[in-house]
Coordinates of C-alpha atoms in Angstrom, one line a residue:
M25 CA 0.0 -0.1 0.1
A26 CA 2.8 2.3 1.0
M27 CA 4.5 1.7 -2.5
H28 CA 1.4 2.3 -4.2
A29 CA 0.9 5.7 -2.7
L30 CA 4.5 7.0 -3.2
A31 CA 4.3 5.8 -6.8
G32 CA 1.1 7.9 -7.2
A33 CA 2.3 10.8 -5.4
A34 CA 2.8 14.1 -7.9
A35 CA 6.3 15.2 -8.1
P36 CA 6.4 19.2 -7.1
T37 CA 6.8 21.7 -9.3
S38 CA 9.9 24.4 -9.7
Y39 CA 8.1 27.1 -8.1
Q40 CA 7.0 24.7 -5.1
A41 CA 10.7 23.1 -4.7
L42 CA 12.0 26.8 -4.6
L43 CA 9.6 27.6 -1.9
N44 CA 10.6 24.4 0.0
M45 CA 14.4 24.9 -0.5
D46 CA 16.1 24.9 3.2
Q47 CA 17.4 28.6 3.4
S48 CA 21.1 27.5 4.2
V49 CA 20.9 26.1 0.2
L50 CA 19.7 29.0 -1.3
D51 CA 22.5 31.1 0.6
A52 CA 25.1 28.7 -0.6
I53 CA 24.2 29.7 -4.3
P54 CA 27.3 31.9 -5.1
V55 CA 24.6 34.5 -7.2
A56 CA 21.8 36.5 -6.2
V57 CA 18.5 34.7 -6.3
Y58 CA 15.2 35.6 -5.5
V59 CA 11.5 34.1 -6.4
C60 CA 8.4 35.9 -6.8
S61 CA 4.9 34.6 -6.8
A62 CA 2.5 34.9 -9.7
D63 CA 1.1 38.3 -8.5
G64 CA 4.8 39.4 -7.8
V65 CA 5.1 39.2 -4.2
L66 CA 8.7 38.5 -2.9
V67 CA 8.5 35.0 -1.4
R68 CA 12.3 34.0 -1.2
F69 CA 15.8 35.4 -1.6
N70 CA 19.2 34.4 -0.7
R71 CA 21.8 36.1 1.4
R72 CA 23.8 37.3 -1.8
A73 CA 20.7 39.2 -3.1
V74 CA 20.1 41.1 0.5
E75 CA 24.3 42.1 -0.4
L76 CA 23.6 43.4 -3.7
W77 CA 20.1 45.1 -2.8
G78 CA 21.5 46.9 0.2
R79 CA 18.7 45.9 2.5
T80 CA 16.5 43.5 3.6
P81 CA 12.9 43.2 2.0
H82 CA 10.1 41.5 4.0
A83 CA 8.9 38.2 2.2
G84 CA 5.3 38.1 1.5
D85 CA 4.6 41.8 1.9
N86 CA 2.2 43.0 -0.9
D87 CA 4.0 46.5 -1.0
E88 CA 7.7 44.9 -2.0
R89 CA 6.5 43.7 -5.4
F90 CA 8.7 41.9 -8.4
C91 CA 12.1 43.0 -6.7
G92 CA 13.7 44.0 -3.5
A93 CA 15.8 46.7 -4.8
F94 CA 15.3 50.3 -3.4
R95 CA 15.0 51.5 -6.8
L96 CA 15.5 50.4 -10.3
Y97 CA 17.0 52.2 -13.2
E98 CA 17.3 51.4 -16.8
P99 CA 21.3 51.7 -18.1
N100 CA 20.3 55.1 -19.7
G101 CA 19.2 56.3 -16.3
H102 CA 15.3 56.2 -16.7
R103 CA 13.9 54.8 -13.5
L104 CA 12.0 51.9 -13.8
A105 CA 8.6 51.6 -12.0
R106 CA 8.1 48.4 -10.0
A107 CA 5.2 47.4 -12.2
R108 CA 7.2 48.0 -15.3
N109 CA 10.5 46.1 -14.3
P110 CA 11.9 43.1 -15.7
M111 CA 10.4 40.5 -13.3
A112 CA 6.6 42.0 -13.9
A113 CA 7.4 41.5 -17.4
V114 CA 8.1 38.0 -17.1
L115 CA 5.0 37.0 -14.8
R116 CA 2.9 38.9 -17.0
T117 CA 3.9 37.4 -20.6
G118 CA 5.4 34.0 -19.7
V119 CA 8.8 34.9 -21.7
P120 CA 12.0 34.5 -19.9
I121 CA 14.5 37.3 -20.1
H122 CA 18.1 36.7 -20.4
D123 CA 21.2 38.9 -19.9
R124 CA 19.5 42.3 -19.3
E125 CA 21.3 44.9 -17.4
V126 CA 19.8 47.2 -15.1
I127 CA 20.7 50.0 -12.4
I128 CA 20.4 48.9 -8.6
E129 CA 20.3 51.6 -6.2
R130 CA 20.6 50.9 -2.6
P131 CA 19.3 52.7 0.4
N132 CA 22.5 54.7 1.0
G133 CA 22.6 55.8 -2.9
S134 CA 25.1 54.1 -3.9
R135 CA 24.6 52.1 -7.6
I136 CA 25.6 49.0 -9.1
V137 CA 24.8 47.7 -12.5
A138 CA 23.3 44.0 -12.5
L139 CA 22.8 41.3 -15.2
V140 CA 19.3 39.8 -15.0
N141 CA 18.4 36.2 -15.9
I142 CA 14.6 35.5 -15.2
E143 CA 12.8 32.2 -15.9
P144 CA 9.2 31.6 -15.6
L145 CA 7.9 28.8 -13.4
K146 CA 5.0 27.0 -14.7
S147 CA 2.7 24.5 -12.9
L148 CA 2.3 21.1 -15.0
A149 CA -0.6 22.5 -16.6
G150 CA 1.2 25.4 -17.9
D151 CA 0.0 28.2 -15.8
I152 CA 2.3 30.4 -14.1
E153 CA 2.9 30.1 -10.6
G154 CA 6.0 32.5 -10.0
A155 CA 9.7 33.3 -11.6
V156 CA 13.0 33.1 -10.3
N157 CA 15.4 35.9 -10.9
C158 CA 19.1 35.1 -11.0
F159 CA 21.5 38.3 -11.2
Q160 CA 24.7 39.4 -10.5
D161 CA 27.1 42.8 -10.2
I162 CA 28.7 43.6 -13.2
T163 CA 29.8 47.1 -12.2
E164 CA 33.3 46.5 -12.5
R165 CA 33.2 44.9 -15.9
K166 CA 31.3 48.0 -17.1
R167 CA 34.1 49.9 -15.7
A168 CA 36.7 47.9 -17.6
E169 CA 34.5 48.4 -20.9
Q170 CA 34.8 51.9 -20.4
L171 CA 38.4 51.7 -19.7
L172 CA 38.8 49.6 -22.6
A173 CA 36.9 51.8 -24.9
Q174 CA 39.2 54.9 -24.0
S175 CA 42.3 52.7 -24.3
E176 CA 41.2 51.6 -27.7
H177 CA 40.7 55.4 -28.6
R178 CA 44.3 56.3 -27.4
I179 CA 45.7 53.2 -29.3
R180 CA 43.5 54.2 -32.4
E181 CA 45.5 57.6 -32.2
L182 CA 48.8 55.8 -31.7
V183 CA 48.1 53.5 -34.6
D184 CA 47.5 56.5 -36.9
A185 CA 50.7 58.2 -36.1
L186 CA 52.7 54.9 -36.7
P187 CA 54.9 54.2 -40.1
A188 CA 53.8 50.6 -40.6
A189 CA 50.3 50.4 -42.6
I190 CA 48.1 49.2 -40.6
Y191 CA 44.1 48.3 -40.8
T192 CA 41.4 46.5 -39.3
T193 CA 38.1 45.2 -40.3
D194 CA 34.9 43.5 -38.6
A195 CA 34.2 39.7 -39.2
E196 CA 32.2 40.3 -42.4
G197 CA 35.7 41.9 -43.7
R198 CA 34.5 45.6 -43.8
I199 CA 37.3 48.2 -43.4
T200 CA 36.9 50.1 -39.9
M201 CA 40.1 51.9 -39.2
F202 CA 43.0 52.6 -41.2
N203 CA 45.9 54.9 -40.4
R204 CA 47.8 57.3 -42.6
A205 CA 50.8 54.9 -43.5
A206 CA 48.2 52.3 -45.2
A207 CA 46.7 55.2 -47.4
E208 CA 50.1 56.5 -48.6
L209 CA 51.0 52.7 -49.3
S210 CA 48.0 52.0 -51.2
G211 CA 47.8 55.4 -52.6
R212 CA 43.9 55.9 -52.1
E213 CA 41.9 56.7 -49.2
P214 CA 39.7 53.5 -48.5
Q215 CA 36.1 53.9 -47.9
L216 CA 35.1 52.5 -44.3
G217 CA 32.1 50.4 -44.0
Q218 CA 31.9 50.0 -47.7
D219 CA 35.4 48.6 -49.1
K220 CA 35.9 44.9 -47.7
W221 CA 39.3 42.6 -47.2
C222 CA 42.0 45.3 -48.2
V223 CA 42.8 48.7 -48.3
T224 CA 44.6 48.5 -51.7
W225 CA 43.1 49.3 -54.9
R226 CA 44.1 46.2 -56.5
L227 CA 46.3 43.0 -55.4
Y228 CA 48.3 40.4 -57.5
R229 CA 50.1 37.5 -56.6
P230 CA 54.1 37.3 -57.0
D231 CA 53.6 35.6 -60.4
G232 CA 51.3 38.7 -61.8
S233 CA 48.0 37.2 -61.6
V234 CA 45.2 38.9 -60.3
L235 CA 44.9 38.1 -56.6
P236 CA 40.8 38.9 -55.9
H237 CA 40.5 40.9 -52.6
D238 CA 38.1 38.1 -51.4
A239 CA 40.8 35.5 -51.7
C240 CA 43.5 37.9 -50.3
P241 CA 45.1 36.6 -46.9
L242 CA 43.1 38.5 -44.8
T243 CA 40.0 36.8 -46.0
V244 CA 41.5 33.8 -45.5
A245 CA 42.3 34.4 -41.9
L246 CA 38.8 35.6 -41.1
K247 CA 37.1 32.5 -43.0
E248 CA 39.7 30.2 -41.1
D249 CA 40.1 32.0 -38.0
R250 CA 43.8 32.0 -38.1
A251 CA 47.0 34.5 -38.4
I252 CA 48.3 34.2 -41.9
R253 CA 51.9 34.7 -42.3
G254 CA 54.5 34.3 -45.3
V255 CA 52.0 35.2 -47.9
A256 CA 53.4 37.8 -50.3
A257 CA 51.4 39.9 -52.5
I258 CA 51.7 42.7 -55.0
A259 CA 49.7 46.0 -54.3
E260 CA 48.8 48.2 -57.6
R261 CA 47.9 52.0 -56.4
P262 CA 45.1 54.1 -58.7
N263 CA 48.3 55.7 -60.7
G264 CA 49.6 52.2 -61.6
T265 CA 52.5 51.9 -59.6
R266 CA 53.2 48.4 -57.9
V267 CA 54.5 47.8 -54.3
P268 CA 55.5 44.3 -53.2
I269 CA 54.0 43.9 -49.8
M270 CA 54.1 41.3 -47.3
P271 CA 50.5 41.1 -45.2
F272 CA 50.3 39.8 -41.5
P273 CA 46.7 39.4 -41.1
T274 CA 45.4 38.5 -37.6
P275 CA 42.0 37.9 -36.7
L276 CA 40.6 39.6 -33.3
H277 CA 38.1 37.8 -30.8
D278 CA 36.3 39.3 -28.2
A279 CA 36.5 38.1 -24.4
S280 CA 34.2 35.3 -24.9
G281 CA 36.2 34.1 -27.9
L282 CA 33.6 35.2 -30.8
L283 CA 35.8 36.6 -34.1
K284 CA 35.0 40.1 -34.2
G285 CA 37.2 41.3 -37.0
A286 CA 40.9 41.5 -37.9
V287 CA 44.2 43.5 -38.1
N288 CA 46.5 43.5 -40.8
M289 CA 49.8 45.4 -41.1
L290 CA 51.2 45.6 -44.6
V291 CA 55.1 45.6 -44.9
D292 CA 56.7 47.3 -47.9
L293 CA 58.9 44.9 -49.3
T294 CA 60.1 47.1 -51.9
E295 CA 64.0 47.5 -50.4
L296 CA 64.1 43.4 -49.5
R297 CA 62.9 42.8 -52.9
R298 CA 65.9 44.5 -54.2
V299 CA 68.2 42.7 -51.8
E300 CA 66.6 39.3 -53.3
D301 CA 67.1 40.1 -56.5
G302 CA 70.7 40.6 -55.8
L303 CA 70.5 37.0 -54.0
R304 CA 69.0 35.5 -56.9
D305 CA 71.9 37.0 -59.1
N306 CA 74.4 35.3 -56.7
E307 CA 72.2 31.8 -56.7
E308 CA 72.6 32.1 -61.0
R309 CA 76.1 32.5 -60.5
L310 CA 76.5 29.4 -57.7
R311 CA 74.6 27.4 -60.1
L312 CA 77.1 28.1 -62.7
A313 CA 80.0 27.4 -60.1
M314 CA 78.6 24.1 -59.5
Q315 CA 78.8 23.2 -63.0
T316 CA 82.8 23.9 -62.6
G317 CA 83.0 21.8 -59.6
K318 CA 80.7 22.6 -56.7
I319 CA 78.6 19.8 -56.9
A320 CA 79.6 16.2 -55.6
L321 CA 77.9 12.6 -55.7
W322 CA 78.1 10.1 -53.2
D323 CA 77.1 6.5 -52.5
W324 CA 77.3 4.9 -49.2
N325 CA 76.9 1.3 -48.7
I326 CA 75.0 0.7 -45.7
L327 CA 76.1 -3.2 -45.3
S328 CA 79.8 -2.8 -45.7
D329 CA 79.9 0.8 -44.2
R330 CA 82.1 2.3 -47.5
V331 CA 81.4 5.6 -49.0
S332 CA 82.5 6.5 -52.6
W333 CA 82.7 10.0 -53.7
T334 CA 82.9 11.8 -57.0
D335 CA 85.9 13.6 -57.3
S336 CA 84.4 17.2 -57.1
F337 CA 83.8 16.2 -53.2
F338 CA 87.8 16.2 -52.7
A339 CA 88.2 19.6 -54.6
M340 CA 85.0 21.0 -52.8
L341 CA 86.6 20.1 -49.4
R342 CA 90.5 20.6 -50.8
V343 CA 91.2 17.1 -49.0
D344 CA 93.5 14.6 -50.4
K345 CA 91.7 11.7 -51.7
E346 CA 94.0 9.5 -50.2
A347 CA 93.8 10.9 -46.9
L348 CA 90.1 10.9 -46.3
E349 CA 88.6 7.7 -44.9
A350 CA 85.8 6.4 -47.4
T351 CA 83.4 5.3 -44.4
R352 CA 80.5 6.9 -42.2
A353 CA 83.4 7.8 -39.8
G354 CA 85.7 9.4 -42.4
F355 CA 82.6 11.5 -43.3
F356 CA 81.9 13.0 -39.9
A357 CA 85.4 13.6 -39.8
I358 CA 85.0 16.6 -41.7
V359 CA 81.3 17.8 -40.5
H360 CA 81.7 20.9 -38.0
T361 CA 81.8 19.4 -34.4
E362 CA 78.3 21.7 -33.5
D363 CA 76.4 20.2 -36.6
R364 CA 77.5 16.5 -36.1
R365 CA 74.5 15.6 -33.9
H366 CA 71.8 17.5 -36.2
V367 CA 73.8 15.5 -39.2
Q368 CA 73.4 12.2 -37.3
A369 CA 69.9 12.7 -36.5
S370 CA 68.8 13.5 -40.0
I371 CA 70.9 10.6 -41.4
E372 CA 69.2 8.2 -38.9
R373 CA 65.7 9.6 -39.5
A374 CA 66.1 8.6 -42.8
L375 CA 66.9 5.3 -42.3
T376 CA 64.3 4.5 -39.6
D377 CA 61.7 6.3 -40.8
D378 CA 61.8 6.6 -44.6
A379 CA 61.7 10.4 -44.4
P380 CA 63.4 12.8 -47.0
C381 CA 66.9 13.5 -45.8
E382 CA 67.6 17.2 -46.8
L383 CA 70.2 19.2 -44.5
E384 CA 72.3 22.2 -44.3
F385 CA 75.5 21.5 -42.3
R386 CA 79.0 23.1 -41.8
A387 CA 82.2 21.3 -43.0
V388 CA 85.8 22.2 -42.1
R389 CA 88.7 21.8 -44.6
P390 CA 92.0 20.6 -43.7
D391 CA 93.3 24.6 -43.7
G392 CA 90.2 25.2 -40.8
Q393 CA 88.0 27.0 -43.3
V394 CA 84.4 26.5 -42.8
V395 CA 82.0 25.9 -45.8
W396 CA 78.5 25.3 -45.9
L397 CA 77.2 22.4 -47.7
F398 CA 73.8 21.3 -48.5
A399 CA 73.0 17.3 -48.9
N400 CA 69.9 15.7 -50.5
A401 CA 70.0 11.8 -50.2
L402 CA 67.7 9.1 -50.6
V403 CA 67.5 5.8 -49.0
L404 CA 67.4 2.6 -50.9
R405 CA 65.8 -0.4 -49.3
D406 CA 65.5 -4.3 -49.9
G407 CA 61.9 -4.9 -48.5
D408 CA 62.5 -3.1 -45.1
R409 CA 65.8 -2.7 -44.6
P410 CA 68.0 0.1 -45.8
I411 CA 71.2 -0.8 -47.7
R412 CA 72.3 2.1 -49.7
M413 CA 72.1 5.7 -49.4
V414 CA 72.9 7.8 -52.4
G415 CA 72.7 11.7 -52.8
A416 CA 74.3 14.7 -53.9
M417 CA 76.3 17.6 -52.0
F418 CA 76.4 21.4 -53.3
D419 CA 78.7 24.3 -51.9
I420 CA 76.2 26.6 -50.6
T421 CA 78.5 28.9 -48.8
E422 CA 77.7 32.1 -51.3
R423 CA 74.3 31.8 -50.4
K424 CA 74.6 31.4 -46.7
Q425 CA 76.9 34.6 -47.0
A426 CA 74.2 36.4 -48.8
E427 CA 71.2 35.5 -46.8
A428 CA 73.1 36.9 -43.8
Q429 CA 73.4 40.4 -45.4
R430 CA 69.5 40.2 -46.1
D431 CA 69.0 39.3 -42.6
L432 CA 71.2 42.0 -41.5
L433 CA 69.2 44.5 -43.8
V434 CA 66.1 43.5 -42.2
A435 CA 67.3 43.8 -38.8
E436 CA 68.5 47.6 -39.9
L437 CA 65.4 48.5 -40.9
S438 CA 63.5 47.2 -38.0
H439 CA 65.9 49.3 -36.2
R440 CA 65.3 52.3 -38.1
V441 CA 61.5 51.9 -38.0
K442 CA 62.0 51.7 -34.3
N443 CA 63.8 54.8 -33.9
T444 CA 61.7 56.5 -35.9
L445 CA 58.7 55.9 -33.8
A446 CA 60.4 56.6 -30.8
T447 CA 61.4 60.1 -32.3
V448 CA 57.7 60.6 -33.5
I449 CA 56.3 59.5 -29.9
S450 CA 58.7 62.0 -28.2
I451 CA 58.0 64.9 -30.5
A452 CA 54.4 64.5 -29.6
Q453 CA 54.7 64.4 -26.3
Q454 CA 56.5 67.8 -26.3
S455 CA 54.1 69.4 -28.8
F456 CA 51.0 68.5 -26.9
S457 CA 52.1 69.2 -23.3
K458 CA 53.0 72.9 -23.1
G459 CA 49.5 74.1 -22.6
Q460 CA 49.4 75.8 -25.7
S461 CA 46.2 76.4 -27.7
V462 CA 45.0 72.9 -29.6
E463 CA 45.8 74.9 -33.2
E464 CA 48.9 75.9 -32.2
E465 CA 50.1 72.4 -30.8
R466 CA 48.8 71.0 -33.8
R467 CA 50.7 73.3 -36.2
S468 CA 54.0 72.9 -33.9
F469 CA 53.5 69.0 -34.3
A470 CA 52.8 69.0 -38.1
A471 CA 55.9 71.2 -38.8
R472 CA 58.3 69.3 -36.7
I473 CA 57.1 65.9 -38.1
Q474 CA 57.6 67.4 -41.6
A475 CA 61.2 68.2 -40.8
L476 CA 61.8 64.8 -39.7
A477 CA 60.2 63.4 -42.9
Q478 CA 62.3 66.2 -45.1
T479 CA 65.7 64.9 -43.4
H480 CA 64.4 61.4 -43.9
G481 CA 63.7 62.0 -47.4
R482 CA 67.3 63.6 -48.0
L483 CA 68.6 60.4 -46.6
A484 CA 66.7 58.0 -48.5
E485 CA 67.7 59.5 -52.0
A486 CA 71.0 58.9 -50.8
N487 CA 70.2 55.3 -49.8
W488 CA 70.7 56.1 -46.3
S489 CA 74.7 56.7 -47.1
G490 CA 74.5 60.3 -45.5
V491 CA 73.2 64.3 -46.2
S492 CA 75.3 67.3 -46.6
F493 CA 75.0 69.6 -43.7
R494 CA 74.5 72.4 -46.0
T495 CA 71.5 70.9 -47.8
I496 CA 70.1 70.4 -44.5
L497 CA 70.4 74.0 -43.7
L498 CA 68.9 75.2 -47.5
D499 CA 66.0 72.9 -46.9
E500 CA 64.9 74.6 -43.5
F501 CA 65.3 77.8 -44.6
A502 CA 63.8 77.5 -47.9
P503 CA 60.3 79.0 -47.0
Y504 CA 61.9 82.2 -45.6
W505 CA 65.2 82.5 -48.0
Q506 CA 65.2 85.9 -50.1
E507 CA 66.3 85.3 -53.5
D508 CA 68.9 88.2 -53.0
G509 CA 70.3 86.1 -50.4
Q510 CA 70.3 88.9 -47.7
N511 CA 68.5 87.4 -44.9
L512 CA 70.7 84.1 -44.8
R513 CA 74.7 83.8 -44.8
L514 CA 76.3 80.4 -44.9
C515 CA 79.9 79.6 -44.9
G516 CA 81.7 76.5 -44.3
P517 CA 83.3 73.2 -45.9
D518 CA 81.4 70.4 -47.4
I519 CA 80.6 67.8 -44.9
V520 CA 78.5 64.7 -45.2
L521 CA 76.6 63.9 -42.0
N522 CA 75.4 60.0 -41.4
S523 CA 71.8 59.4 -40.7
K524 CA 71.7 59.8 -36.9
H525 CA 73.4 63.2 -36.7
A526 CA 71.5 64.4 -40.0
V527 CA 68.1 63.4 -38.3
M528 CA 69.0 65.3 -34.9
L529 CA 71.1 68.3 -36.5
G530 CA 67.8 68.6 -39.0
M531 CA 65.4 68.9 -36.0
A532 CA 67.8 71.2 -33.9
F533 CA 68.1 73.7 -36.9
H534 CA 64.3 73.5 -37.7
E535 CA 63.6 74.8 -34.2
L536 CA 66.3 77.4 -34.5
V537 CA 64.6 78.7 -37.7
T538 CA 61.0 78.7 -36.5
N539 CA 62.1 80.6 -33.4
A540 CA 63.8 83.1 -35.5
V541 CA 60.8 83.5 -37.8
K542 CA 58.4 84.0 -34.9
H543 CA 60.6 86.1 -32.2
G544 CA 64.2 86.7 -34.0
S545 CA 65.7 88.1 -37.1
L546 CA 63.6 86.8 -39.6
S547 CA 60.3 87.9 -37.9
R548 CA 61.1 91.4 -39.7
A549 CA 62.9 92.8 -43.1
G550 CA 66.3 93.7 -43.0
G551 CA 67.2 90.5 -40.8
L552 CA 69.9 88.1 -40.8
V553 CA 71.0 84.6 -40.0
D554 CA 74.7 84.1 -40.3
I555 CA 75.9 80.3 -40.0
S556 CA 79.3 79.4 -40.2
W557 CA 81.2 76.1 -39.4
D558 CA 84.5 74.5 -39.7
L559 CA 86.7 71.8 -38.2
I560 CA 88.6 72.1 -34.6
A561 CA 91.9 70.0 -35.1
G562 CA 92.8 67.9 -31.9
P563 CA 93.2 64.4 -30.6
R564 CA 89.5 64.0 -31.5
E565 CA 88.6 66.3 -34.5
R566 CA 85.1 68.3 -34.1
L567 CA 82.6 70.0 -35.6
Q568 CA 81.8 73.4 -34.5
I569 CA 78.7 75.2 -36.1
R570 CA 78.0 78.8 -35.2
W571 CA 74.7 80.5 -35.5
T572 CA 74.4 84.0 -35.2
E573 CA 71.1 86.4 -35.5
S574 CA 71.4 90.4 -36.1
N575 CA 69.2 93.1 -37.4
G576 CA 66.3 91.7 -35.7
P577 CA 63.7 92.7 -32.7
R578 CA 65.5 93.2 -29.3
I579 CA 65.0 90.0 -27.3
A580 CA 65.3 88.6 -23.9
P581 CA 66.3 85.2 -22.3
P582 CA 63.0 83.1 -22.2
T583 CA 61.3 82.3 -19.2
R584 CA 60.5 78.7 -19.9
R585 CA 62.8 76.0 -21.5
G586 CA 60.6 74.7 -24.9
F587 CA 60.7 71.7 -26.6
G588 CA 63.3 73.8 -29.2
R589 CA 65.6 74.4 -26.6
L590 CA 65.5 70.9 -24.7
L591 CA 66.4 69.4 -28.1
L592 CA 69.7 71.8 -28.4
E593 CA 70.8 71.7 -24.8
R594 CA 70.0 68.1 -23.9
A595 CA 69.5 66.0 -26.8
L596 CA 72.5 67.1 -29.0
A597 CA 74.6 66.6 -26.1
S598 CA 73.2 62.9 -25.2
D599 CA 72.6 61.8 -28.5
L600 CA 75.6 63.4 -30.1
R601 CA 78.0 63.6 -27.3
G602 CA 78.3 67.2 -28.1
H603 CA 78.2 70.6 -26.4
V604 CA 75.7 73.4 -26.8
H605 CA 76.0 77.0 -25.8
M606 CA 73.4 79.4 -26.1
D607 CA 73.6 83.3 -25.8
F608 CA 70.1 85.4 -25.7
A609 CA 71.9 88.7 -26.3
E610 CA 69.6 91.4 -27.0
E611 CA 70.9 92.2 -30.4
G612 CA 70.2 88.5 -31.4
L613 CA 70.3 84.9 -30.4
K614 CA 73.9 83.3 -30.7
C615 CA 74.2 79.5 -30.6
V616 CA 77.1 77.3 -30.8
V617 CA 77.2 73.7 -31.2
T618 CA 80.1 71.6 -31.1
I619 CA 80.1 67.5 -32.1
P620 CA 82.7 65.2 -32.1
L621 CA 83.4 64.8 -35.9
R622 CA 84.6 61.1 -36.2
E623 CA 81.4 59.6 -35.4
A624 CA 79.1 62.7 -36.9
A625 CA 80.4 62.7 -40.2
D626 CA 82.4 61.8 -43.3
L627 CA 84.6 64.6 -45.2
P628 CA 84.4 63.9 -49.2
D629 CA 88.0 63.1 -50.7

């Protein structure tokens, strides 16, 4: 009888189960939970809910319906009446609410942002018996999101100042942001939200065939959700010029791991391609050299451990044929000690796993000279048993030297980019931190960047081999120089500055010229700037430059140190190991700059 009664008892509904739940169990739930009856009366709640509300409501009180909070607000700040809050909506419609944000105000006036999830609780007949609300404090998360938005804005500004071409897209590939370098590389202004996949006008593969934008590396990165590396392309500008590039597209994800877009950096490979063309020429010469004895063939009988080499092998290694033991041990005797383990592992892998045997290693000639060799071998088997290994060996020393030169150039290019970025950031920090008007700060920053770009342009024209000091001065004075030459006098020997010193002196004299135009002798008709330079003999030959202003307005020493003066007195002293003396005489500024010549410049023959 008891068994039949137990079997016939109806299971409690979810609402009934929550009503009957022990309070200690309810309090053990790590999120805030409360339950309302069908008419909105608060019937159960846990300790975490009380903590978030900042008060303890009265369960069963008809005056506290739908929520135990003191007050509720929409995320936009509009107050929510109790009868219109999320719990009331669920009880009225029977439709659950998930991940809705509300603002809870406590009796003490403090507010938190809460994320609510409300489920209706129904009887077996489908009638609404009540609802349960699980909510959590996401105030810190919302603050973090605001800080992230501010950080993203600052990052966007920084990216726009970078010399590398960078742009971003959404998950569908639409362009959402690009920096100035990307527009310059592509030769166009991409249309945000309209252009897709790439900022370039047209793309081609390295073999010259058309690469559609919807098949470009960034497209693949988005479709396959993976970073793409090592896929070169050619960008064509609207004016028809083409630029070899290396894209570096990387997918971007939100906090939940959902794909939200991609960022792509386009590296201009023009200079690298120039080096690679030279490398290909070297490889062609290497091929011809192989035909004249720089390739050797060999055959190793594994069972008898006897090796036979062609005569070109002995010529390649400059070793006496009779002096070299024709065995595996004899071969390893010429392998560089640091490469023996690598060579041994490659051979063993080919013998046991039937893997290809292709390896590069160093060999040592009897006179100690090291040569690079490339070996390519095939294992012959009798069933599963290896019996012979035959292959070819190439002298690749010249190729390795060319690769080292290319790697050096890439490292130098990376170093220059980092130095340029550091200089731009320093200029920006000084230009936008002096309390001037926004327009004045903008003009000052733009002028200094233009001066930096002007010097870089001169260096690029000379393949970074150096630029004439006189040319730097004439560039800076170009907008103010009178055709009759009455406002500028230059006197000194021809001196070629290296890249570092050309950039620093170019920026320094830009500040002096700007100051002369605003406050000094170039600010009125009849003013004159006299610049002379010469060499000072001694244990360390030095270059001395003298700047003298005259016929201008009377001046007084400045009351503060601006960017120009800091650049002259500190940067030149620290970066060029020089000395700067400035005399703010009433009749005009006098400035003497002395720098070590051996590190700063090269005199032409």
